[in-house]
mmCIF file of C-alpha atoms and ligand atoms in Angstrom:
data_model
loop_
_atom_site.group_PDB
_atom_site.id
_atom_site.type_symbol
_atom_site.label_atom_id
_atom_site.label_comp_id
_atom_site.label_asym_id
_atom_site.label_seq_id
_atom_site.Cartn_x
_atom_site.Cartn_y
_atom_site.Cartn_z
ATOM 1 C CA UNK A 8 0.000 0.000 0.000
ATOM 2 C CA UNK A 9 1.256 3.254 -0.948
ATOM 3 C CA UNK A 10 0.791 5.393 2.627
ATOM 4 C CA UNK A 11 2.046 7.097 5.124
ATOM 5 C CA UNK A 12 2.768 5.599 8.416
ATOM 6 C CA UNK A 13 0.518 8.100 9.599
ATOM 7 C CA UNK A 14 -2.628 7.148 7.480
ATOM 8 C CA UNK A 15 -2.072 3.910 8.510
ATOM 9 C CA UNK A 16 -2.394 3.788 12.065
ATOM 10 C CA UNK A 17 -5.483 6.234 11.730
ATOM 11 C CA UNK A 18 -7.208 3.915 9.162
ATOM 12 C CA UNK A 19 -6.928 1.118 11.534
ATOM 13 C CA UNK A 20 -9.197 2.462 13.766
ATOM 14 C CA UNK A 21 -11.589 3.633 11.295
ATOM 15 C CA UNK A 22 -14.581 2.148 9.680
ATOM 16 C CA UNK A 23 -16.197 4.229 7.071
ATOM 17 C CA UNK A 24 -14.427 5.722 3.852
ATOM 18 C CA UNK A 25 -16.200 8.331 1.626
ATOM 19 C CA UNK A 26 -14.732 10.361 -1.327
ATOM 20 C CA UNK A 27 -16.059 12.098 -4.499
ATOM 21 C CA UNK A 28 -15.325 13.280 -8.060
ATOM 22 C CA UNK A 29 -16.925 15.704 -10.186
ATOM 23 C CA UNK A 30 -18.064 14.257 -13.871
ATOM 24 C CA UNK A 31 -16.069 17.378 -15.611
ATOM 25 C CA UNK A 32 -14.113 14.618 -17.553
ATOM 26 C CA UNK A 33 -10.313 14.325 -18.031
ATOM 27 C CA UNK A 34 -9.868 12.295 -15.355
ATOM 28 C CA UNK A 35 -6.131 12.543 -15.234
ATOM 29 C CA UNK A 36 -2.676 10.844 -13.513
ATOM 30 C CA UNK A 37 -3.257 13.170 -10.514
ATOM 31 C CA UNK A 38 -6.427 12.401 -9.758
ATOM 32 C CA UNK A 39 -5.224 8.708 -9.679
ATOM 33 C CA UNK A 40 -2.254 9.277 -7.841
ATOM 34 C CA UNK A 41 -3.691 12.016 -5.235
ATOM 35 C CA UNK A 42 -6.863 10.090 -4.636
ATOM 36 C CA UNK A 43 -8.099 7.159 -6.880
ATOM 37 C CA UNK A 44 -5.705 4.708 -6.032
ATOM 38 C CA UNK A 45 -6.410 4.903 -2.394
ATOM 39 C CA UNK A 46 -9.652 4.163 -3.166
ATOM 40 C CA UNK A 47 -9.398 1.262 -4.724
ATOM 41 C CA UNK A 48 -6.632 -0.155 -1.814
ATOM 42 C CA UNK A 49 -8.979 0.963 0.961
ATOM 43 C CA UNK A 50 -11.879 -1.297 -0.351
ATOM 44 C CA UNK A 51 -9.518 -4.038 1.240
ATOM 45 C CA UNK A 52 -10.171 -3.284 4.852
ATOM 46 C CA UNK A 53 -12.721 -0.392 4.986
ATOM 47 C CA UNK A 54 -16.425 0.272 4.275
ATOM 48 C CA UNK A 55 -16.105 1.893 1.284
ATOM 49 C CA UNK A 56 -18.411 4.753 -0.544
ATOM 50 C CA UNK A 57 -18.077 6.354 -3.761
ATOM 51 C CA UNK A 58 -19.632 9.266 -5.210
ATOM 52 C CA UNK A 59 -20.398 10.846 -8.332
ATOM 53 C CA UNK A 60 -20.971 14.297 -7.594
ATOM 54 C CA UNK A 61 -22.845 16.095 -10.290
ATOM 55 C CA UNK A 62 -24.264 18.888 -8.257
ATOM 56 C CA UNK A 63 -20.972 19.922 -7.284
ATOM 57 C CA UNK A 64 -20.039 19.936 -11.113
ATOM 58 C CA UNK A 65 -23.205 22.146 -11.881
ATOM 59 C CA UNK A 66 -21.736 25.344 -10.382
ATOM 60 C CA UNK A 67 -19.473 26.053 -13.254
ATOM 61 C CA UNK A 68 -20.306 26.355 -16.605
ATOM 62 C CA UNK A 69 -21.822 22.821 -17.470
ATOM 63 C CA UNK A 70 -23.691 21.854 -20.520
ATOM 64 C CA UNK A 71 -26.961 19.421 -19.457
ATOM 65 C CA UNK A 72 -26.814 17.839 -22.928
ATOM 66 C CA UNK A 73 -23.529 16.341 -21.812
ATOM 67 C CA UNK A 74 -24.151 15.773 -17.949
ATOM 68 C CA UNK A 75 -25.134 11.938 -18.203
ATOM 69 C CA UNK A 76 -22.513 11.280 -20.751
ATOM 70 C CA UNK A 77 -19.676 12.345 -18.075
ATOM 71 C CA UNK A 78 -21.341 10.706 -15.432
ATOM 72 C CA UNK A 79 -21.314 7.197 -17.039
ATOM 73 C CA UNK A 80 -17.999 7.910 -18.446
ATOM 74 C CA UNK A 81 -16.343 8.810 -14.833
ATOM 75 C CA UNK A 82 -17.812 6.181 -13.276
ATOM 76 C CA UNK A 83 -16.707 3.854 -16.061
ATOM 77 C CA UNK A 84 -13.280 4.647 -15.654
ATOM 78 C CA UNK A 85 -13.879 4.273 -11.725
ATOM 79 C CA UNK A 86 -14.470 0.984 -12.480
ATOM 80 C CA UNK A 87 -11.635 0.505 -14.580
ATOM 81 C CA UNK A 88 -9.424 1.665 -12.029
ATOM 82 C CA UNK A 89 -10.654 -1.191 -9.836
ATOM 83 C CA UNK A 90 -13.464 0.643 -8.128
ATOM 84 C CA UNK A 91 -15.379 -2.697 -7.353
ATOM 85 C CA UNK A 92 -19.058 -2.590 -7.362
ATOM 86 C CA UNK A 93 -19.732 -5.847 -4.819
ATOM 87 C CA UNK A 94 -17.175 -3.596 -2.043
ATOM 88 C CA UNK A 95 -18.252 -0.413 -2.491
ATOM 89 C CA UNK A 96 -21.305 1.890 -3.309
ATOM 90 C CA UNK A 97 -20.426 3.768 -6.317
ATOM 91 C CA UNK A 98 -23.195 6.322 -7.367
ATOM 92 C CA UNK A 99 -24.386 9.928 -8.638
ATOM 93 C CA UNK A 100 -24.786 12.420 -5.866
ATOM 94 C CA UNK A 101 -28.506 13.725 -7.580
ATOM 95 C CA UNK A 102 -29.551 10.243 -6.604
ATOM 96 C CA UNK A 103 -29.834 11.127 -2.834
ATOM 97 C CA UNK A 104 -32.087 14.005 -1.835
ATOM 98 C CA UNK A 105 -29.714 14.027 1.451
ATOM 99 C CA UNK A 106 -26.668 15.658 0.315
ATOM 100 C CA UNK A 107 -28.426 19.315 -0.658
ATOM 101 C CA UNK A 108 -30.609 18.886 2.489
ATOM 102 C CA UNK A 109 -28.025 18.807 5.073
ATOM 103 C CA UNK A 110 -25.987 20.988 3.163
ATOM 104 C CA UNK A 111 -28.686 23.693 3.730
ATOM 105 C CA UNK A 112 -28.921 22.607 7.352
ATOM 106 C CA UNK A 113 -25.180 23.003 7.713
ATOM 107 C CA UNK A 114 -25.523 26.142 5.969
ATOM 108 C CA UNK A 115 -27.247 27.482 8.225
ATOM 109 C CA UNK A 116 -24.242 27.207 10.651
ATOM 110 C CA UNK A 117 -21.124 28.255 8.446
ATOM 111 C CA UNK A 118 -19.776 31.727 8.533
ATOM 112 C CA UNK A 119 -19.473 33.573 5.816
ATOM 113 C CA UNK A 120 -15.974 34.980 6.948
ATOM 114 C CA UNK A 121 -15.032 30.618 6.830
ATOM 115 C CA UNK A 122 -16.349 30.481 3.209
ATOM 116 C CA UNK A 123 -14.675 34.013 2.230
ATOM 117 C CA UNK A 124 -11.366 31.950 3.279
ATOM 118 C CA UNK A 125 -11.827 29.790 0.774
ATOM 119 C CA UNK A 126 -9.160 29.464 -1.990
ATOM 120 C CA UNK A 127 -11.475 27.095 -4.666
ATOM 121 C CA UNK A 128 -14.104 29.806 -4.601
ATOM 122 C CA UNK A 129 -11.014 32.590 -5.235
ATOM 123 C CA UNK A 130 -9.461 30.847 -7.785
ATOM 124 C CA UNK A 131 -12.204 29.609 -10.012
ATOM 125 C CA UNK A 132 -13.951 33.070 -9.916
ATOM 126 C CA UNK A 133 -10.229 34.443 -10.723
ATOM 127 C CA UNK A 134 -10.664 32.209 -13.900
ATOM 128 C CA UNK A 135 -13.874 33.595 -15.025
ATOM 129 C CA UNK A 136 -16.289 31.623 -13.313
ATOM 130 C CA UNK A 137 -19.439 33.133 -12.199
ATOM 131 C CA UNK A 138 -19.662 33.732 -8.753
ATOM 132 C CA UNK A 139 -22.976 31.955 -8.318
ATOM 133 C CA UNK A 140 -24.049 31.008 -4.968
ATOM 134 C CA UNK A 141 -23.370 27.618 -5.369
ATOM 135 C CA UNK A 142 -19.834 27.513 -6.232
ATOM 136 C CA UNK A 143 -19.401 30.219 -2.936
ATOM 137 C CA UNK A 144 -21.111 27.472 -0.631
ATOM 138 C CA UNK A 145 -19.938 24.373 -2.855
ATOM 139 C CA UNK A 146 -17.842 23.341 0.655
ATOM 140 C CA UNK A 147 -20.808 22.651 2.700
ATOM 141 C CA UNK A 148 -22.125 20.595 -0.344
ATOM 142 C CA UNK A 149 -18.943 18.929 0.347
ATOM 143 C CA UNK A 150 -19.189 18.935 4.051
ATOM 144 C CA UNK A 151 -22.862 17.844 3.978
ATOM 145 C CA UNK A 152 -21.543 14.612 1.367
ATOM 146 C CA UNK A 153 -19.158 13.225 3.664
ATOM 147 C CA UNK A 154 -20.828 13.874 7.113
ATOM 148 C CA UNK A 155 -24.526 12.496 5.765
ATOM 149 C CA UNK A 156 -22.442 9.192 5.606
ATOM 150 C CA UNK A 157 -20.982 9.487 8.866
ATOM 151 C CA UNK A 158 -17.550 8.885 7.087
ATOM 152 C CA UNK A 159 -14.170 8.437 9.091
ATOM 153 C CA UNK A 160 -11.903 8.855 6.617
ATOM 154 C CA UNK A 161 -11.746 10.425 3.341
ATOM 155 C CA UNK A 162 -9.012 10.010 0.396
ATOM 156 C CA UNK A 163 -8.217 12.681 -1.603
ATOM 157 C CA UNK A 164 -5.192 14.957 -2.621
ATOM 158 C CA UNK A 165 -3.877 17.872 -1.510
ATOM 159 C CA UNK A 166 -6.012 20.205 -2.941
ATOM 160 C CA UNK A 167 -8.822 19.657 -0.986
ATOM 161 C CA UNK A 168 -6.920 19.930 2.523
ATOM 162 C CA UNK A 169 -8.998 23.003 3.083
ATOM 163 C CA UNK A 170 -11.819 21.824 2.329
ATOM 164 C CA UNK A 171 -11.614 19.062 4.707
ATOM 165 C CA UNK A 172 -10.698 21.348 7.517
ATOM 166 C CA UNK A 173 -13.646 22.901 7.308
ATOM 167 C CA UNK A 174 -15.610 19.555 7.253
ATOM 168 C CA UNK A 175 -14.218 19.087 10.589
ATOM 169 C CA UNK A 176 -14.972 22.340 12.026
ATOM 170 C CA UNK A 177 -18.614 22.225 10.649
ATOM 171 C CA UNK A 178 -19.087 18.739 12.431
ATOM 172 C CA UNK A 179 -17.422 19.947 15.346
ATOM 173 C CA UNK A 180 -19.736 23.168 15.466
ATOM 174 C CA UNK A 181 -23.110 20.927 14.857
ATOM 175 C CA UNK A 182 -22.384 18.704 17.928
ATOM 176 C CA UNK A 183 -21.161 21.272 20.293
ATOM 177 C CA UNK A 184 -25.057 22.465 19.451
ATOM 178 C CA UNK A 185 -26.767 19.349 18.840
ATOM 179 C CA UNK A 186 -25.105 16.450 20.630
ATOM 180 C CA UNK A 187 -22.413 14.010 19.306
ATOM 181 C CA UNK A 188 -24.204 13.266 15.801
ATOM 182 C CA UNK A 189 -21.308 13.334 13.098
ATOM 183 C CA UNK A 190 -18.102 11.088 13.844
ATOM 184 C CA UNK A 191 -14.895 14.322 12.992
ATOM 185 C CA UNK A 192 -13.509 12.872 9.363
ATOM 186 C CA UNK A 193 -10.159 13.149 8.824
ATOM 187 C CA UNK A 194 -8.413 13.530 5.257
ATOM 188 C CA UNK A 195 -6.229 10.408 3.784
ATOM 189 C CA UNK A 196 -2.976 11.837 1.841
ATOM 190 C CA UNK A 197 -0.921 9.317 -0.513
ATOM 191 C CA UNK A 198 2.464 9.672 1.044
ATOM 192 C CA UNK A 199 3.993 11.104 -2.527
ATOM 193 C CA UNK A 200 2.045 12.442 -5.557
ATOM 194 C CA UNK A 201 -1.058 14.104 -3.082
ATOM 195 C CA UNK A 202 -0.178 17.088 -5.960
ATOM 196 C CA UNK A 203 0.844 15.859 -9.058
ATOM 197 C CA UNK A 204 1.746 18.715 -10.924
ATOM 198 C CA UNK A 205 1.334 20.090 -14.626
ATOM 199 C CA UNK A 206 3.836 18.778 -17.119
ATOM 200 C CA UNK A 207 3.696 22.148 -18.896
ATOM 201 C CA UNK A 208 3.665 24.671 -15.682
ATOM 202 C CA UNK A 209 4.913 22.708 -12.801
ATOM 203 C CA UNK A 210 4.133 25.576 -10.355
ATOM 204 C CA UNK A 211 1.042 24.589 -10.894
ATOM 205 C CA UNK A 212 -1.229 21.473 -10.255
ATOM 206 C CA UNK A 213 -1.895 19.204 -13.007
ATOM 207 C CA UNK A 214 -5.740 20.163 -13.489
ATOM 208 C CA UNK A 215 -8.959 18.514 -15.272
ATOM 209 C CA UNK A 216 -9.833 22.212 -16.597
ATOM 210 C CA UNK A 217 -6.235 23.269 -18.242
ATOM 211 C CA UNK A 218 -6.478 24.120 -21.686
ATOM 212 C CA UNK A 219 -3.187 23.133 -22.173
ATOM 213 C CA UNK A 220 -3.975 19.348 -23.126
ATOM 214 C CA UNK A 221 0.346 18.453 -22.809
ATOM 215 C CA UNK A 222 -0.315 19.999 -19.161
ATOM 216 C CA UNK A 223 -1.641 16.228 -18.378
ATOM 217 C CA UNK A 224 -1.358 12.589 -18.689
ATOM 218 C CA UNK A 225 -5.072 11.361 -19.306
ATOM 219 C CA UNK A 226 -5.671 7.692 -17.732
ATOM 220 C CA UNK A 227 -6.788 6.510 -21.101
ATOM 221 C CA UNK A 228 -4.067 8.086 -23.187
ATOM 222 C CA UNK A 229 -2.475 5.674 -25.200
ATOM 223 C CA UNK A 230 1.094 4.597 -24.626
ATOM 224 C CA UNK A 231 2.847 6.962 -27.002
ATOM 225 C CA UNK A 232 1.121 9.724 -25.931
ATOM 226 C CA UNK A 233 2.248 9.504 -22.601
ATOM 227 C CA UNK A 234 5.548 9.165 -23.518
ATOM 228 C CA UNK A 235 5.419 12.077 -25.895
ATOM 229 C CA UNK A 236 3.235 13.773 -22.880
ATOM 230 C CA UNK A 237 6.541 12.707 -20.609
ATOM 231 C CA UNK A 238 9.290 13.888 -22.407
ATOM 232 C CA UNK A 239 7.986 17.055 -23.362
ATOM 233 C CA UNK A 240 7.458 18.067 -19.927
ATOM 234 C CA UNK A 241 8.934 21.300 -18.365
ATOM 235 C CA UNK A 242 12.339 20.974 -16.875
ATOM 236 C CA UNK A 243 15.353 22.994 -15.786
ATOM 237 C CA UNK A 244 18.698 23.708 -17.345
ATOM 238 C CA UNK A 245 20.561 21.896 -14.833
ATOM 239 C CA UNK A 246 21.542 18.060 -15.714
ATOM 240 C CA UNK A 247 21.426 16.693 -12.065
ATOM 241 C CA UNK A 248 18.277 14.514 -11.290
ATOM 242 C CA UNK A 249 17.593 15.774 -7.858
ATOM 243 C CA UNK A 250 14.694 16.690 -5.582
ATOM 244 C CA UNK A 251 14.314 20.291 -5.384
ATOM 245 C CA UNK A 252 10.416 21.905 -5.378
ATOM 246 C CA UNK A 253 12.306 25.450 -5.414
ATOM 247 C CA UNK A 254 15.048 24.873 -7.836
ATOM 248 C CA UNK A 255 13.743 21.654 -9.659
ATOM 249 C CA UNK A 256 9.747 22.390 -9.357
ATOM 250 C CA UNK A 257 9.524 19.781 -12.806
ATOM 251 C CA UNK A 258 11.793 16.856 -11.865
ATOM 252 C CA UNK A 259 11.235 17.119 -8.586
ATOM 253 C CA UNK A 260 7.574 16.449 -10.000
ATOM 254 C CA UNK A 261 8.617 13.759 -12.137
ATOM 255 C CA UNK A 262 10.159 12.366 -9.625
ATOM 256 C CA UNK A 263 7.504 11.805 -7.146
ATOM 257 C CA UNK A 264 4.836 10.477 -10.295
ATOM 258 C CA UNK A 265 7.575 7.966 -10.660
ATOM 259 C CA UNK A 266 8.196 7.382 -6.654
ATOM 260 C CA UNK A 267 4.254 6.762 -6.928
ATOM 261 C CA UNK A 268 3.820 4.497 -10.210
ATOM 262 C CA UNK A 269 7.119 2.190 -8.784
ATOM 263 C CA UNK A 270 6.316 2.169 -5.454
ATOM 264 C CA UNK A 271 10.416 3.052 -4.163
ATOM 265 C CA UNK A 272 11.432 6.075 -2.757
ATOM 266 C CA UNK A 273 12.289 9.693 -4.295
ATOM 267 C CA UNK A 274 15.737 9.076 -2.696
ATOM 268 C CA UNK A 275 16.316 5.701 -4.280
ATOM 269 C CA UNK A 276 15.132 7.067 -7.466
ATOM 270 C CA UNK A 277 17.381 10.247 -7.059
ATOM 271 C CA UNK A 278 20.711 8.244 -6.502
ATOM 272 C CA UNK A 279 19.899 5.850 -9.616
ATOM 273 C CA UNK A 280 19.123 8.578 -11.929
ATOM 274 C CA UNK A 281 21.596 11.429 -10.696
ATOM 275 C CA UNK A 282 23.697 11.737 -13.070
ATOM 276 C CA UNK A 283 22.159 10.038 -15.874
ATOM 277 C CA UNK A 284 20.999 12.838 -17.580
ATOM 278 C CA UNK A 285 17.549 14.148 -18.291
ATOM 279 C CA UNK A 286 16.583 12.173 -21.725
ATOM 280 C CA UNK A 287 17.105 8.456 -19.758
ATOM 281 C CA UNK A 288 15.122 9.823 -16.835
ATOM 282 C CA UNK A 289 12.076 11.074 -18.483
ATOM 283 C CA UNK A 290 11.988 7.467 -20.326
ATOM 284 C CA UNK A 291 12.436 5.974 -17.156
ATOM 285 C CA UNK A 292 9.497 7.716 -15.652
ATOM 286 C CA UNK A 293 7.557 7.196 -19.279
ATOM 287 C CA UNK A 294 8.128 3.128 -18.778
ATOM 288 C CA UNK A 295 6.730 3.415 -15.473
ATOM 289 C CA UNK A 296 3.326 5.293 -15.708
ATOM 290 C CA UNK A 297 2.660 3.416 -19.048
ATOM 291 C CA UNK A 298 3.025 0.467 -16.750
ATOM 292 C CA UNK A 299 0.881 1.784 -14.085
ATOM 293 C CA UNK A 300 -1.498 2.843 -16.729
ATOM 294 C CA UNK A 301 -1.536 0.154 -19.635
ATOM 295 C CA UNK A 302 -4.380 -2.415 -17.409
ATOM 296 C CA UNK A 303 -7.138 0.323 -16.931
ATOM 297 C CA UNK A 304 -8.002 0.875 -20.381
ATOM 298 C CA UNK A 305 -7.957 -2.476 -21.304
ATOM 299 C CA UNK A 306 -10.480 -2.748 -18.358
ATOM 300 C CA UNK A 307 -12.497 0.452 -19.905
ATOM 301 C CA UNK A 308 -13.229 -1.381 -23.029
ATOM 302 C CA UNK A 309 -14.693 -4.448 -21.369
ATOM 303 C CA UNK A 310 -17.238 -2.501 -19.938
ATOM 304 C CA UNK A 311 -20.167 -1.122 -21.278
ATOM 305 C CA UNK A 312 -22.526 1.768 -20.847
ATOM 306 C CA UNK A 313 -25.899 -0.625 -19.287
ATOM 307 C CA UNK A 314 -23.561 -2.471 -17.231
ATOM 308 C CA UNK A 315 -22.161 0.579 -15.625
ATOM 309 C CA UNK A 316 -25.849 2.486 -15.337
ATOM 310 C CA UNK A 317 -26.551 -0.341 -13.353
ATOM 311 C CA UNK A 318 -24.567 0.136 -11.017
ATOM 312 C CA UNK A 319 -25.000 3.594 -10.539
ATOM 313 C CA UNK A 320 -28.842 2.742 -10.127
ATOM 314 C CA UNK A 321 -28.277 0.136 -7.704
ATOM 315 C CA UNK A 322 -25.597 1.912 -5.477
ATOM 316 C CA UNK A 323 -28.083 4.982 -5.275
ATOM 317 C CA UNK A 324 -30.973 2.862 -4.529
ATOM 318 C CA UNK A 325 -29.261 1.853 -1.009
ATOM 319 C CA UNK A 326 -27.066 4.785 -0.665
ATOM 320 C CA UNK A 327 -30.567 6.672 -0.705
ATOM 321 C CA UNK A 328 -31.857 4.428 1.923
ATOM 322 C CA UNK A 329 -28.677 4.826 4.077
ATOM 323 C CA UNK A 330 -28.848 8.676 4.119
ATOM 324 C CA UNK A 331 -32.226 8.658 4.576
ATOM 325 C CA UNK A 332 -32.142 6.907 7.978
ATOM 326 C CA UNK A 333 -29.301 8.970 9.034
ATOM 327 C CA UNK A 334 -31.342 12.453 8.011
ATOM 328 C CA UNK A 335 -34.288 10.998 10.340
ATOM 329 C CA UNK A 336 -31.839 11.557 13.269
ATOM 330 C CA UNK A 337 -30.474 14.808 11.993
ATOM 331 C CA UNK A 338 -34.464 15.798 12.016
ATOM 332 C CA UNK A 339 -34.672 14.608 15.460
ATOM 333 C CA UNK A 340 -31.939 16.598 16.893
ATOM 334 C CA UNK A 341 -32.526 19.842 15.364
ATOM 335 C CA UNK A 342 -36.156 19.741 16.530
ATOM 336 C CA UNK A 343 -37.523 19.063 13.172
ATOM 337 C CA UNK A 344 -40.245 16.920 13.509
ATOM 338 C CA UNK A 345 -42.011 14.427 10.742
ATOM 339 C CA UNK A 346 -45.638 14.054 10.704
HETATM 340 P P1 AMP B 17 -11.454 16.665 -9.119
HETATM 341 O O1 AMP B 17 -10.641 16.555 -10.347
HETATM 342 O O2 AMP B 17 -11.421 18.049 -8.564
HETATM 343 O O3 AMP B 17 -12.850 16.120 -9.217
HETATM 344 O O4 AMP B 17 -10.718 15.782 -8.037
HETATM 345 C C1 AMP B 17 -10.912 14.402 -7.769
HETATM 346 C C2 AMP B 17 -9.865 13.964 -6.766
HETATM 347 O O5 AMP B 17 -8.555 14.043 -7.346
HETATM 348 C C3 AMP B 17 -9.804 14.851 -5.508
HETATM 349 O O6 AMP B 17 -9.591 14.029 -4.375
HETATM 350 C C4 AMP B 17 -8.626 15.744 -5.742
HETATM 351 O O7 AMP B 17 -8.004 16.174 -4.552
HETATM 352 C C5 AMP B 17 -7.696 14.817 -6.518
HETATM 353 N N1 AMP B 17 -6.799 15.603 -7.391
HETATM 354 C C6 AMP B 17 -7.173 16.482 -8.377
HETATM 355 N N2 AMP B 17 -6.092 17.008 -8.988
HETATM 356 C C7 AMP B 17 -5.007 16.460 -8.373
HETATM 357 C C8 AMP B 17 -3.589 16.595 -8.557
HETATM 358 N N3 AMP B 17 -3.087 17.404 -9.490
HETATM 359 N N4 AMP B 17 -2.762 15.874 -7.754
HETATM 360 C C9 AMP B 17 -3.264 15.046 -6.798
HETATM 361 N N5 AMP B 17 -4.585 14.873 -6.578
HETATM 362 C C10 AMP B 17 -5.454 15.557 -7.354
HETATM 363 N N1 LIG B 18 -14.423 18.855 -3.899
HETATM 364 C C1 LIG B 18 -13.900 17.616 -4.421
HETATM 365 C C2 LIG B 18 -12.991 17.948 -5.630
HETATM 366 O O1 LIG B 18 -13.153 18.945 -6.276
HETATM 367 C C3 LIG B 18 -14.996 16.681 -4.856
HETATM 368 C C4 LIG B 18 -15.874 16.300 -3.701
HETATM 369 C C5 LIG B 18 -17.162 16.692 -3.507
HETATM 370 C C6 LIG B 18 -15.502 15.469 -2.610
HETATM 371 N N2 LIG B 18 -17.638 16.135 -2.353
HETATM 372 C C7 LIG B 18 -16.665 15.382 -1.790
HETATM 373 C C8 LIG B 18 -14.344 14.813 -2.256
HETATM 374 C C9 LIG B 18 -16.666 14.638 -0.599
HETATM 375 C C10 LIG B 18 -14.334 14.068 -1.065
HETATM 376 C C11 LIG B 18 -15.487 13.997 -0.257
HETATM 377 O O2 LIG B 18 -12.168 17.161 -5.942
#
């Protein structure tokens, strides 16, 4: 397993894993690295629940024509990736009525001074989203995904650190009020590659959104792309293979995608490459994400479109059920009563 000491002694004592993607397609290397592929391991040992979440992806631009097409497609590749449908729920967040209810509940409680802290919100409307009320309170959609569940633990990469933080302090703030309801989740890192960055600007984090299409290796590219994808990426001057964010920000990148894909360590990796020169690196770390790579989309084209609709109906049929039971208590302890 690729994780920290840390994780590991926390996940022991946990039960309950949640995590979620937005359909926006592109599903890259560093969503696998940063979060996917801790999915898939935790199924091992944990309770294990997947979502799709589409009303997160509706506060940017979206186009509804193409909404179900992205849905199936992410969860396809979910699949792929190893995502396994008799371990874990996998489903599409519109499916469950509970995620925008207690989102408004914990609305209700958030600060707007928390949410004007946020860096997503800052950065996307910095990029030329609108700033819609959604995509301002889109962390208490997230809050309200992961708590309905009761989750322990969730995987995901680096990026949504604050996020999470403010998961904890909503969950924190509703049973100070209400009475120990919501177990406090705590974040699961990778120990490397929790931010893969871009191949074109490695300052920056390999995204889903860049229009740079060489910024990112796509899990379904096809070998020579990645390669070509690989090599092309940004480097220094400098011949030395060494890890350096300041100095080295793109081998230093390269370096952990391959300390992820290989499972050894950036050191081990630094002292075989040092002084080999850039060229045989960059193949070195080519051969080992095609490696990493190559199975899933094999496993994408054995699949098909009913199958994986299936599965998403299924999953939401009892992840409904679940959240429903838990929002009864909610009800109950913030006076809400059902006739
Ligand atoms: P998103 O692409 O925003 O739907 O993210 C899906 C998951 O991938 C989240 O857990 C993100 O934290 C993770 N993720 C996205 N981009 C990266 C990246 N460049 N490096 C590592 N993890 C990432
Ligand atoms: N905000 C996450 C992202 O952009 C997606 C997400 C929504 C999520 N709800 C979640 C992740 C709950 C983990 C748990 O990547």
């Amino acid at each position: 397993m690729n994780l920290c000491e840390e994780n590991t002694l926390t996940a022991t004592a946990r039960q309950r894993i949640f995590s979620g993607v937005q359909p926006t397609g592109n599903i890259h290397l560093g969503n696998y690295l940063g979060a996917f592929r801790n999915w898939v391991e935790l199924q091992d040992s944990f309770e294990t629940i997947y979502c799709i979440v589409d009303l997160h992806a509706m506060t940017v631009d979206y186009e509804p024509g193409k909404l179900e097409a992205a849905r199936i497609d992410t969860a396809r590749i979910l699949l792929a990736l190893g995502v396994d449908p008799e371990r874990s729920l996998l489903y599409t967040q519109s499916q469950v009525p509970g995620h925008a209810e207690l989102a408004w509940i914990l609305g209700t409680m958030t600060p707007m001074g928390v949410l004007n802290r946020m860096t997503q919100f800052k950065d996307k409307t910095e990029m030329g989203s609108s700033p819609n009320l959604g995509l301002y309170s889109y962390p208490v959609l997230m809050a309200a995904d992961i708590l309905l569940y009761r989750a322990n633990l969730v995987p995901i990469g680096d990026d949504q650190r604050q996020h999470m933080e403010m998961t904890r302090d909503l969950a924190e703030r509703f049973n100070n009020r209400f009475g120990d309801v919501f177990p406090i989740p705590e974040g699961y890192f990778p120990e490397v590659s929790s931010r893969v960055m871009s191949l074109t600007e490695p300052h920056n984090k390999m995204s889903k959104s860049d229009p740079q299409i060489k910024s990112r290796v796509a899990i379904l590219d096809d070998p020579d792309v990645i390669r070509k994808r690989i090599r092309s990426a940004v480097t220094d001057s400098d011949p030395e293979v060494r890890y350096d964010i300041d100095q080295k920000p793109g081998i230093s990148n390269l370096l952990e995608i391959m300390a992820a894909c290989t499972r050894r360590s950036v050191d081990d990796l630094v002292e075989e490459h040092a002084n080999g020169g850039y060229g045989a690196f960059k193949d070195a770390v080519a051969d080992a994400v095609v490696e990493e790579l190559a199975p899933f989309k094999t496993a994408y084209k054995a699949l098909n479109n009913g199958d994986v609709r299936q599965v998403l109906h299924d999953a939401g049929v009892e992840a409904r059920d679940m959240a429903s039971s838990y929002m009864r208590e909610v009800h109950k302890v913030i006076g809400v009563k059902r006739y």
